[in-house]
Amino acid sequence: MKNVLVIGATGQIGSELTMELRKRYGGSHVVAGYIIGAEPKGELLESGPSEIADVTDAEAIVKVVKKYDIDTIYNLAALLSVVAESWPRLAWKIGVDGLWNVLEVAREHHCALFTPSSIGSFGLTTPHVMTPQDTIQRPTTIYGVSKVTTELLSDYYFLKYGVDTRAVRFPGIISYVTPPGGGTTDYAVDIYYSAVRGEKFVCPIKQGTLMDMIYMPDALHAAIQLMEADPTKLVHRNAFNLASMSFAPETIYAAIKRHVPEFEMEYKVDPLKQHIADSWPDCMDDSCARSEWGWQPQYDLEAMTVDMLEKLRLKLDK
Ligand code: AKB
């Protein structure tokens, strides 16, 4: 039986991943780890245990791991790419020093560990079209630098100590539940909110800028599927390219406009976001994820758009 700790359980991915894991393994087997100021609420609070689990406090994590006999940790603590540029030291403290704490806990208490990487682990010198699994990773953001370090440290703990570390490189994640905060790909979430609210969308990313994106149900499925995969089939570990759909702002706008004909968009490019977006792949080659553990996305842009609009209309009462 799995006993799981989700660190960062009230964040964009964590809030939905915790609920999905509770559906699969039972509420009492999945602990929602949070930090003070970001306490779980509603269904997340009521459907299972929650505990303070700050990555910068190794002792607190050890206590939770012992109390619930945890064997699997999903470590989702991180500052996203744009906000990390304003707080580089904090981004490192959470993303790398924090990871070190979690890796040590995983080593000492024999836990499997998932710590996501991102398309942000690539940089300008990476091949941008069908970015290979194993390629140049020279990112120029602190987010990217900490994600490359995450991949390397996670591999190191696997090779040196046998810690069962696994990860994917997430594209921009789109969801209607918990909004992301401070990412470069956030526009692809915000655009749906504007469409449903009947507002004109001001797009911070230039026309023609391609980036990989994924709908949340596929992202959750990928994380869980990888952690449940047969380890003898894994050639790679940290971290698998994960692709689902790749689009530019005008393409997602057109997809939404087919369902909301009066929807309008204008461009007001944010230089930092654009600089980061330009350094990331247009689309990744995820064939290793497909062949090593059976990755297969369910949603394309049209299916995601239909679902996002329907769910947001209910959520926003529109
Ligand atoms: C971001 O935009 O910072 C994230 C990511 C792609 O890792 N959504």
PDB file of C-alpha atoms in Angstrom, residues 70-314:
ATOM      1  CA  ILE A  70       5.461   7.569   3.862  1.00  0.00           C
ATOM      2  CA  ASP A  71       7.010   5.608   0.982  1.00  0.00           C
ATOM      3  CA  THR A  72       6.478   8.073  -1.901  1.00  0.00           C
ATOM      4  CA  ILE A  73       7.033  11.849  -1.983  1.00  0.00           C
ATOM      5  CA  TYR A  74       5.909  14.264  -4.696  1.00  0.00           C
ATOM      6  CA  ASN A  75       8.026  17.382  -4.188  1.00  0.00           C
ATOM      7  CA  LEU A  76       6.301  20.263  -5.984  1.00  0.00           C
ATOM      8  CA  ALA A  77       7.847  23.178  -4.103  1.00  0.00           C
ATOM      9  CA  ALA A  78       9.281  25.786  -6.516  1.00  0.00           C
ATOM     10  CA  LEU A  79       9.026  29.416  -7.615  1.00  0.00           C
ATOM     11  CA  LEU A  80       7.937  29.650 -11.262  1.00  0.00           C
ATOM     12  CA  SER A  81      10.119  31.169 -13.987  1.00  0.00           C
ATOM     13  CA  VAL A  82       9.060  34.830 -13.997  1.00  0.00           C
ATOM     14  CA  VAL A  83       8.699  35.363 -10.269  1.00  0.00           C
ATOM     15  CA  ALA A  84      12.002  33.528  -9.652  1.00  0.00           C
ATOM     16  CA  GLU A  85      13.821  36.234 -11.641  1.00  0.00           C
ATOM     17  CA  SER A  86      12.843  38.737  -8.918  1.00  0.00           C
ATOM     18  CA  TRP A  87      13.861  36.380  -6.099  1.00  0.00           C
ATOM     19  CA  PRO A  88      16.791  34.278  -7.390  1.00  0.00           C
ATOM     20  CA  ARG A  89      18.211  33.410  -3.962  1.00  0.00           C
ATOM     21  CA  LEU A  90      14.815  32.303  -2.688  1.00  0.00           C
ATOM     22  CA  ALA A  91      14.224  30.289  -5.875  1.00  0.00           C
ATOM     23  CA  TRP A  92      17.492  28.434  -5.223  1.00  0.00           C
ATOM     24  CA  LYS A  93      16.701  27.978  -1.521  1.00  0.00           C
ATOM     25  CA  ILE A  94      13.355  26.343  -2.306  1.00  0.00           C
ATOM     26  CA  GLY A  95      14.261  24.548  -5.529  1.00  0.00           C
ATOM     27  CA  VAL A  96      17.753  23.282  -4.742  1.00  0.00           C
ATOM     28  CA  ASP A  97      18.484  23.528  -0.985  1.00  0.00           C
ATOM     29  CA  GLY A  98      14.915  22.299  -0.438  1.00  0.00           C
ATOM     30  CA  LEU A  99      15.410  19.439  -2.858  1.00  0.00           C
ATOM     31  CA  TRP A 100      18.613  18.459  -1.055  1.00  0.00           C
ATOM     32  CA  ASN A 101      16.603  18.181   2.196  1.00  0.00           C
ATOM     33  CA  VAL A 102      13.942  16.047   0.519  1.00  0.00           C
ATOM     34  CA  LEU A 103      16.527  13.817  -1.174  1.00  0.00           C
ATOM     35  CA  GLU A 104      18.189  13.186   2.196  1.00  0.00           C
ATOM     36  CA  VAL A 105      14.825  12.323   3.775  1.00  0.00           C
ATOM     37  CA  ALA A 106      14.081  10.003   0.844  1.00  0.00           C
ATOM     38  CA  ARG A 107      17.485   8.339   1.218  1.00  0.00           C
ATOM     39  CA  GLU A 108      17.208   7.818   4.967  1.00  0.00           C
ATOM     40  CA  HIS A 109      13.573   6.690   4.938  1.00  0.00           C
ATOM     41  CA  HIS A 110      13.576   4.717   1.657  1.00  0.00           C
ATOM     42  CA  CYS A 111      11.025   6.856  -0.176  1.00  0.00           C
ATOM     43  CA  ALA A 112      10.545   7.111  -3.929  1.00  0.00           C
ATOM     44  CA  LEU A 113      10.692  10.756  -5.020  1.00  0.00           C
ATOM     45  CA  PHE A 114       9.126  12.764  -7.853  1.00  0.00           C
ATOM     46  CA  THR A 115      10.498  16.308  -8.336  1.00  0.00           C
ATOM     47  CA  PRO A 116       9.345  17.816 -11.625  1.00  0.00           C
ATOM     48  CA  SER A 117      11.611  19.526 -14.095  1.00  0.00           C
ATOM     49  CA  SER A 118      10.316  21.759 -16.871  1.00  0.00           C
ATOM     50  CA  ILE A 119      10.701  23.028 -20.419  1.00  0.00           C
ATOM     51  CA  GLY A 120      12.489  25.797 -18.497  1.00  0.00           C
ATOM     52  CA  SER A 121      15.496  23.495 -18.117  1.00  0.00           C
ATOM     53  CA  PHE A 122      16.354  24.267 -21.760  1.00  0.00           C
ATOM     54  CA  GLY A 123      17.912  27.419 -23.176  1.00  0.00           C
ATOM     55  CA  LEU A 124      18.637  29.346 -26.356  1.00  0.00           C
ATOM     56  CA  THR A 125      21.333  26.908 -27.512  1.00  0.00           C
ATOM     57  CA  THR A 126      19.013  23.891 -27.229  1.00  0.00           C
ATOM     58  CA  PRO A 127      17.542  22.619 -30.523  1.00  0.00           C
ATOM     59  CA  HIS A 128      14.049  24.158 -30.391  1.00  0.00           C
ATOM     60  CA  VAL A 129      12.143  21.877 -32.745  1.00  0.00           C
ATOM     61  CA  MET A 130      11.527  18.316 -31.551  1.00  0.00           C
ATOM     62  CA  THR A 131      13.940  18.973 -28.693  1.00  0.00           C
ATOM     63  CA  PRO A 132      15.633  15.639 -28.015  1.00  0.00           C
ATOM     64  CA  GLN A 133      15.494  13.864 -24.642  1.00  0.00           C
ATOM     65  CA  ASP A 134      19.261  14.158 -24.195  1.00  0.00           C
ATOM     66  CA  THR A 135      20.531  17.498 -25.478  1.00  0.00           C
ATOM     67  CA  ILE A 136      22.118  20.847 -24.564  1.00  0.00           C
ATOM     68  CA  GLN A 137      20.734  22.333 -21.325  1.00  0.00           C
ATOM     69  CA  ARG A 138      22.186  25.818 -20.778  1.00  0.00           C
ATOM     70  CA  PRO A 139      19.202  27.841 -19.467  1.00  0.00           C
ATOM     71  CA  THR A 140      19.631  31.533 -18.700  1.00  0.00           C
ATOM     72  CA  THR A 141      16.962  31.871 -15.979  1.00  0.00           C
ATOM     73  CA  ILE A 142      17.436  30.967 -12.301  1.00  0.00           C
ATOM     74  CA  TYR A 143      14.372  28.733 -12.691  1.00  0.00           C
ATOM     75  CA  GLY A 144      16.105  26.833 -15.483  1.00  0.00           C
ATOM     76  CA  VAL A 145      19.403  26.654 -13.634  1.00  0.00           C
ATOM     77  CA  SER A 146      17.645  25.201 -10.588  1.00  0.00           C
ATOM     78  CA  LYS A 147      15.674  22.726 -12.758  1.00  0.00           C
ATOM     79  CA  VAL A 148      18.850  21.420 -14.437  1.00  0.00           C
ATOM     80  CA  THR A 149      20.358  21.081 -10.953  1.00  0.00           C
ATOM     81  CA  THR A 150      17.208  19.235  -9.840  1.00  0.00           C
ATOM     82  CA  GLU A 151      17.645  16.752 -12.664  1.00  0.00           C
ATOM     83  CA  LEU A 152      21.340  16.224 -11.952  1.00  0.00           C
ATOM     84  CA  LEU A 153      20.984  15.934  -8.164  1.00  0.00           C
ATOM     85  CA  SER A 154      18.070  13.530  -8.537  1.00  0.00           C
ATOM     86  CA  ASP A 155      20.104  11.331 -10.894  1.00  0.00           C
ATOM     87  CA  TYR A 156      23.063  11.558  -8.513  1.00  0.00           C
ATOM     88  CA  TYR A 157      21.005  10.267  -5.577  1.00  0.00           C
ATOM     89  CA  PHE A 158      19.715   7.425  -7.729  1.00  0.00           C
ATOM     90  CA  LEU A 159      23.193   6.426  -8.948  1.00  0.00           C
ATOM     91  CA  LYS A 160      25.027   6.899  -5.651  1.00  0.00           C
ATOM     92  CA  TYR A 161      22.423   5.825  -3.090  1.00  0.00           C
ATOM     93  CA  GLY A 162      19.762   3.977  -5.085  1.00  0.00           C
ATOM     94  CA  VAL A 163      17.032   6.516  -4.225  1.00  0.00           C
ATOM     95  CA  ASP A 164      14.128   5.889  -6.614  1.00  0.00           C
ATOM     96  CA  THR A 165      13.995   9.389  -8.138  1.00  0.00           C
ATOM     97  CA  ARG A 166      11.856   9.990 -11.232  1.00  0.00           C
ATOM     98  CA  ALA A 167      10.683  13.124 -13.043  1.00  0.00           C
ATOM     99  CA  VAL A 168       9.185  14.673 -16.141  1.00  0.00           C
ATOM    100  CA  ARG A 169       9.930  17.980 -17.838  1.00  0.00           C
ATOM    101  CA  PHE A 170       6.512  19.581 -17.607  1.00  0.00           C
ATOM    102  CA  PRO A 171       5.308  21.890 -20.378  1.00  0.00           C
ATOM    103  CA  GLY A 172       3.091  24.846 -19.379  1.00  0.00           C
ATOM    104  CA  ILE A 173       0.190  23.344 -17.410  1.00  0.00           C
ATOM    105  CA  ILE A 174      -3.346  24.542 -18.085  1.00  0.00           C
ATOM    106  CA  SER A 175      -6.094  24.074 -15.518  1.00  0.00           C
ATOM    107  CA  TYR A 176      -9.300  25.679 -14.243  1.00  0.00           C
ATOM    108  CA  VAL A 177      -8.793  24.800 -10.561  1.00  0.00           C
ATOM    109  CA  THR A 178      -5.843  26.589  -8.902  1.00  0.00           C
ATOM    110  CA  PRO A 179      -4.316  29.412 -10.982  1.00  0.00           C
ATOM    111  CA  PRO A 180      -0.548  29.287 -11.558  1.00  0.00           C
ATOM    112  CA  GLY A 181       1.473  32.226 -10.237  1.00  0.00           C
ATOM    113  CA  GLY A 182       4.470  33.844 -11.879  1.00  0.00           C
ATOM    114  CA  GLY A 183       5.102  31.541 -14.846  1.00  0.00           C
ATOM    115  CA  THR A 184       5.869  32.322 -18.485  1.00  0.00           C
ATOM    116  CA  THR A 185       3.126  29.999 -19.743  1.00  0.00           C
ATOM    117  CA  ASP A 186       0.430  31.464 -17.417  1.00  0.00           C
ATOM    118  CA  TYR A 187      -1.052  33.380 -20.369  1.00  0.00           C
ATOM    119  CA  ALA A 188      -2.496  30.114 -21.679  1.00  0.00           C
ATOM    120  CA  VAL A 189      -4.571  29.835 -18.474  1.00  0.00           C
ATOM    121  CA  ASP A 190      -5.426  33.540 -18.161  1.00  0.00           C
ATOM    122  CA  ILE A 191      -6.779  33.656 -21.719  1.00  0.00           C
ATOM    123  CA  TYR A 192      -9.607  31.236 -20.788  1.00  0.00           C
ATOM    124  CA  TYR A 193     -10.577  33.331 -17.737  1.00  0.00           C
ATOM    125  CA  SER A 194     -10.817  36.447 -19.952  1.00  0.00           C
ATOM    126  CA  ALA A 195     -12.900  34.608 -22.551  1.00  0.00           C
ATOM    127  CA  VAL A 196     -15.382  33.340 -19.948  1.00  0.00           C
ATOM    128  CA  ARG A 197     -15.582  36.708 -18.153  1.00  0.00           C
ATOM    129  CA  GLY A 198     -16.328  38.430 -21.460  1.00  0.00           C
ATOM    130  CA  GLU A 199     -13.160  40.545 -21.256  1.00  0.00           C
ATOM    131  CA  LYS A 200     -10.641  41.397 -23.977  1.00  0.00           C
ATOM    132  CA  PHE A 201      -7.427  39.430 -23.387  1.00  0.00           C
ATOM    133  CA  VAL A 202      -4.126  41.312 -23.330  1.00  0.00           C
ATOM    134  CA  CYS A 203      -1.512  38.792 -24.391  1.00  0.00           C
ATOM    135  CA  PRO A 204       2.005  39.230 -22.929  1.00  0.00           C
ATOM    136  CA  ILE A 205       3.583  36.828 -25.438  1.00  0.00           C
ATOM    137  CA  LYS A 206       4.289  37.731 -29.067  1.00  0.00           C
ATOM    138  CA  GLN A 207       2.389  36.207 -31.984  1.00  0.00           C
ATOM    139  CA  GLY A 208       4.194  33.169 -33.375  1.00  0.00           C
ATOM    140  CA  THR A 209       5.844  32.143 -30.084  1.00  0.00           C
ATOM    141  CA  LEU A 210       5.460  28.374 -29.822  1.00  0.00           C
ATOM    142  CA  MET A 211       5.632  26.595 -26.464  1.00  0.00           C
ATOM    143  CA  ASP A 212       4.687  23.119 -25.268  1.00  0.00           C
ATOM    144  CA  MET A 213       1.535  22.975 -23.129  1.00  0.00           C
ATOM    145  CA  ILE A 214      -0.429  20.216 -21.388  1.00  0.00           C
ATOM    146  CA  TYR A 215      -3.892  19.959 -19.824  1.00  0.00           C
ATOM    147  CA  MET A 216      -3.859  19.217 -16.090  1.00  0.00           C
ATOM    148  CA  PRO A 217      -5.562  15.769 -16.236  1.00  0.00           C
ATOM    149  CA  ASP A 218      -2.794  14.583 -18.575  1.00  0.00           C
ATOM    150  CA  ALA A 219      -0.096  16.151 -16.382  1.00  0.00           C
ATOM    151  CA  LEU A 220      -1.437  14.369 -13.271  1.00  0.00           C
ATOM    152  CA  HIS A 221      -1.777  11.110 -15.099  1.00  0.00           C
ATOM    153  CA  ALA A 222       1.822  11.386 -16.342  1.00  0.00           C
ATOM    154  CA  ALA A 223       3.273  12.000 -12.876  1.00  0.00           C
ATOM    155  CA  ILE A 224       1.399   9.059 -11.331  1.00  0.00           C
ATOM    156  CA  GLN A 225       1.985   6.741 -14.295  1.00  0.00           C
ATOM    157  CA  LEU A 226       5.727   7.411 -14.164  1.00  0.00           C
ATOM    158  CA  MET A 227       5.885   6.768 -10.406  1.00  0.00           C
ATOM    159  CA  GLU A 228       4.024   3.483 -10.899  1.00  0.00           C
ATOM    160  CA  ALA A 229       6.123   2.417 -13.926  1.00  0.00           C
ATOM    161  CA  ASP A 230       8.202  -0.745 -13.907  1.00  0.00           C
ATOM    162  CA  PRO A 231      11.719   0.476 -12.945  1.00  0.00           C
ATOM    163  CA  THR A 232      13.396  -2.151 -15.117  1.00  0.00           C
ATOM    164  CA  LYS A 233      11.938  -0.403 -18.198  1.00  0.00           C
ATOM    165  CA  LEU A 234      13.382   3.028 -17.310  1.00  0.00           C
ATOM    166  CA  VAL A 235      16.506   3.969 -19.245  1.00  0.00           C
ATOM    167  CA  HIS A 236      16.088   7.629 -18.256  1.00  0.00           C
ATOM    168  CA  ARG A 237      14.881   8.974 -14.930  1.00  0.00           C
ATOM    169  CA  ASN A 238      15.450  12.694 -14.379  1.00  0.00           C
ATOM    170  CA  ALA A 239      13.731  13.942 -16.362  1.00  0.00           C
ATOM    171  CA  PHE A 240      11.520  12.780 -19.251  1.00  0.00           C
ATOM    172  CA  ASN A 241      10.438  15.204 -21.983  1.00  0.00           C
ATOM    173  CA  LEU A 242       6.639  15.298 -21.856  1.00  0.00           C
ATOM    174  CA  ALA A 243       4.740  16.673 -24.839  1.00  0.00           C
ATOM    175  CA  SER A 244       1.051  16.951 -25.520  1.00  0.00           C
ATOM    176  CA  MET A 245       0.334  20.056 -27.609  1.00  0.00           C
ATOM    177  CA  SER A 246       2.370  23.006 -28.816  1.00  0.00           C
ATOM    178  CA  PHE A 247       0.810  26.302 -29.861  1.00  0.00           C
ATOM    179  CA  ALA A 248       1.381  30.043 -30.234  1.00  0.00           C
ATOM    180  CA  PRO A 249      -0.971  32.717 -28.776  1.00  0.00           C
ATOM    181  CA  GLU A 250      -2.888  33.196 -32.045  1.00  0.00           C
ATOM    182  CA  THR A 251      -3.657  29.464 -32.209  1.00  0.00           C
ATOM    183  CA  ILE A 252      -5.150  29.184 -28.708  1.00  0.00           C
ATOM    184  CA  TYR A 253      -7.034  32.441 -29.352  1.00  0.00           C
ATOM    185  CA  ALA A 254      -8.534  30.995 -32.555  1.00  0.00           C
ATOM    186  CA  ALA A 255      -9.471  27.760 -30.720  1.00  0.00           C
ATOM    187  CA  ILE A 256     -11.346  29.744 -28.061  1.00  0.00           C
ATOM    188  CA  LYS A 257     -12.938  32.122 -30.582  1.00  0.00           C
ATOM    189  CA  ARG A 258     -14.568  29.177 -32.355  1.00  0.00           C
ATOM    190  CA  HIS A 259     -16.614  28.701 -29.148  1.00  0.00           C
ATOM    191  CA  VAL A 260     -16.762  32.368 -28.023  1.00  0.00           C
ATOM    192  CA  PRO A 261     -17.130  34.327 -31.317  1.00  0.00           C
ATOM    193  CA  GLU A 262     -17.164  37.767 -29.647  1.00  0.00           C
ATOM    194  CA  PHE A 263     -13.839  37.125 -27.843  1.00  0.00           C
ATOM    195  CA  GLU A 264     -11.086  39.676 -28.550  1.00  0.00           C
ATOM    196  CA  MET A 265      -7.335  39.682 -27.955  1.00  0.00           C
ATOM    197  CA  GLU A 266      -4.583  42.265 -28.308  1.00  0.00           C
ATOM    198  CA  TYR A 267      -0.843  41.998 -27.761  1.00  0.00           C
ATOM    199  CA  LYS A 268       1.154  43.909 -25.137  1.00  0.00           C
ATOM    200  CA  VAL A 269       4.407  41.995 -24.988  1.00  0.00           C
ATOM    201  CA  ASP A 270       6.096  41.632 -21.612  1.00  0.00           C
ATOM    202  CA  PRO A 271       9.856  41.730 -22.377  1.00  0.00           C
ATOM    203  CA  LEU A 272      10.894  39.358 -19.556  1.00  0.00           C
ATOM    204  CA  LYS A 273       8.222  36.773 -20.369  1.00  0.00           C
ATOM    205  CA  GLN A 274       9.044  37.007 -24.070  1.00  0.00           C
ATOM    206  CA  HIS A 275      12.773  36.628 -23.433  1.00  0.00           C
ATOM    207  CA  ILE A 276      12.120  33.489 -21.378  1.00  0.00           C
ATOM    208  CA  ALA A 277       9.619  32.071 -23.889  1.00  0.00           C
ATOM    209  CA  ASP A 278      12.092  32.612 -26.747  1.00  0.00           C
ATOM    210  CA  SER A 279      14.687  30.536 -24.899  1.00  0.00           C
ATOM    211  CA  TRP A 280      12.359  27.543 -24.447  1.00  0.00           C
ATOM    212  CA  PRO A 281      11.621  24.770 -26.990  1.00  0.00           C
ATOM    213  CA  ASP A 282       8.920  25.158 -29.637  1.00  0.00           C
ATOM    214  CA  CYS A 283       8.056  21.497 -29.170  1.00  0.00           C
ATOM    215  CA  MET A 284       9.754  18.578 -27.449  1.00  0.00           C
ATOM    216  CA  ASP A 285      10.310  15.021 -28.611  1.00  0.00           C
ATOM    217  CA  ASP A 286       8.742  12.834 -25.911  1.00  0.00           C
ATOM    218  CA  SER A 287       9.391   9.458 -27.553  1.00  0.00           C
ATOM    219  CA  CYS A 288      11.429   8.186 -24.555  1.00  0.00           C
ATOM    220  CA  ALA A 289       8.454   8.764 -22.209  1.00  0.00           C
ATOM    221  CA  ARG A 290       6.212   6.969 -24.699  1.00  0.00           C
ATOM    222  CA  SER A 291       8.481   3.958 -25.124  1.00  0.00           C
ATOM    223  CA  GLU A 292       9.860   3.599 -21.573  1.00  0.00           C
ATOM    224  CA  TRP A 293       6.638   3.952 -19.564  1.00  0.00           C
ATOM    225  CA  GLY A 294       3.772   4.243 -22.013  1.00  0.00           C
ATOM    226  CA  TRP A 295       3.053   8.005 -21.924  1.00  0.00           C
ATOM    227  CA  GLN A 296       0.077   8.895 -24.113  1.00  0.00           C
ATOM    228  CA  PRO A 297      -1.769  12.230 -23.712  1.00  0.00           C
ATOM    229  CA  GLN A 298      -5.575  12.302 -23.921  1.00  0.00           C
ATOM    230  CA  TYR A 299      -6.229  15.989 -24.629  1.00  0.00           C
ATOM    231  CA  ASP A 300      -5.443  18.090 -27.694  1.00  0.00           C
ATOM    232  CA  LEU A 301      -6.084  21.858 -27.927  1.00  0.00           C
ATOM    233  CA  GLU A 302      -9.718  21.458 -29.036  1.00  0.00           C
ATOM    234  CA  ALA A 303     -10.662  18.888 -26.357  1.00  0.00           C
ATOM    235  CA  MET A 304      -8.955  21.000 -23.684  1.00  0.00           C
ATOM    236  CA  THR A 305     -10.686  24.182 -24.858  1.00  0.00           C
ATOM    237  CA  VAL A 306     -14.141  22.587 -24.705  1.00  0.00           C
ATOM    238  CA  ASP A 307     -13.493  21.299 -21.186  1.00  0.00           C
ATOM    239  CA  MET A 308     -11.835  24.504 -19.899  1.00  0.00           C
ATOM    240  CA  LEU A 309     -14.691  26.706 -21.127  1.00  0.00           C
ATOM    241  CA  GLU A 310     -17.351  24.412 -19.666  1.00  0.00           C
ATOM    242  CA  LYS A 311     -15.634  24.068 -16.260  1.00  0.00           C
ATOM    243  CA  LEU A 312     -14.777  27.781 -15.995  1.00  0.00           C
ATOM    244  CA  ARG A 313     -18.346  28.816 -16.844  1.00  0.00           C
ATOM    245  CA  LEU A 314     -19.517  26.679 -13.906  1.00  0.00           C
TER     246      LEU A 314
END
